Short mmCIF file of C-alpha atoms and ligand atoms in Angstrom, two decimals:
data_model
loop_
_atom_site.label_atom_id
_atom_site.label_comp_id
_atom_site.label_asym_id
_atom_site.label_seq_id
_atom_site.Cartn_x
_atom_site.Cartn_y
_atom_site.Cartn_z
CA MET A 595 0.00 0.00 0.00
CA ALA A 596 1.28 3.47 -0.86
CA LYS A 597 2.25 5.85 1.88
CA VAL A 598 0.67 9.30 1.70
CA TRP A 599 1.47 12.23 3.95
CA VAL A 600 1.58 16.02 4.09
CA ASP A 601 4.75 17.95 4.84
CA GLU A 602 3.31 20.32 7.41
CA ALA A 603 6.35 22.56 7.27
CA SER A 604 5.68 23.53 3.67
CA CYS A 605 1.85 23.30 3.57
CA ILE A 606 0.39 26.82 3.34
CA GLY A 607 -3.16 25.67 4.08
CA CYS A 608 -4.60 26.48 0.66
CA GLU A 609 -7.18 23.70 1.18
CA ALA A 610 -7.10 22.54 -2.44
CA CYS A 611 -6.49 18.95 -1.38
CA VAL A 612 -9.30 19.04 1.19
CA ASP A 613 -11.74 20.50 -1.34
CA GLU A 614 -10.81 17.87 -3.90
CA LEU A 615 -10.57 14.76 -1.70
CA PRO A 616 -12.29 15.39 1.64
CA ASP A 617 -12.28 11.67 2.47
CA VAL A 618 -8.48 11.63 2.35
CA PHE A 619 -7.42 15.07 3.61
CA GLN A 620 -8.69 17.27 6.40
CA MET A 621 -7.53 20.57 7.82
CA LYS A 622 -6.03 20.60 11.29
CA ASP A 623 -4.60 23.76 12.84
CA GLY A 624 -4.40 25.43 9.43
CA LYS A 625 -2.51 22.58 7.78
CA ALA A 626 -3.71 19.60 5.79
CA THR A 627 -3.38 16.15 7.25
CA VAL A 628 -4.08 12.71 5.83
CA VAL A 629 -7.02 11.07 7.62
CA ASN A 630 -7.53 8.12 5.29
CA PRO A 631 -5.04 7.26 2.53
CA GLU A 632 -7.54 4.75 1.15
CA GLY A 633 -10.29 7.35 0.74
CA ALA A 634 -9.48 7.74 -2.97
CA SER A 635 -7.55 5.96 -5.68
CA LEU A 636 -3.81 6.41 -5.86
CA ASP A 637 -4.20 8.17 -9.21
CA GLU A 638 -6.60 10.68 -7.68
CA ILE A 639 -4.21 11.33 -4.81
CA LYS A 640 -1.30 11.79 -7.21
CA GLU A 641 -3.30 14.33 -9.21
CA VAL A 642 -4.04 16.33 -6.09
CA ALA A 643 -0.40 16.06 -5.04
CA GLU A 644 0.65 17.53 -8.37
CA ALA A 645 -1.87 20.35 -7.98
CA CYS A 646 -0.62 21.34 -4.51
CA PRO A 647 1.05 24.75 -4.95
CA THR A 648 3.85 23.93 -2.51
CA GLU A 649 4.28 20.24 -3.40
CA SER A 650 3.55 19.34 0.21
CA ILE A 651 1.69 16.12 -0.51
CA LYS A 652 4.09 13.21 -0.55
CA VAL A 653 3.33 9.82 -2.10
CA GLU A 654 5.65 6.88 -1.68
CA GLU A 655 4.75 3.73 -3.61
FE1 LIG B 976 -1.53 22.26 2.03
FE2 LIG B 976 -1.09 21.67 -0.45
FE3 LIG B 976 -3.25 20.84 0.70
S1 LIG B 976 -0.67 23.63 0.52
S2 LIG B 976 -3.71 22.40 2.23
S3 LIG B 976 -1.18 20.27 1.23
S4 LIG B 976 -3.07 21.44 -1.43
#
């Protein structure tokens, strides 16, 4: 199973990932956090990771 996480140091809290995949990401203290890495397909998560303006979403297969 792939590992998905958010680098909280670089996340600027733009909420794009939460808007796109609310089953996977949620906001916590102004930063995104992964609540369920299986809440979407890996392809969907990769797309959101590419769309993150600060490249804070990390995917390790
Ligand atoms: Fe943060 Fe990127 Fe999501 S900046 S809120 S991880 S889209």
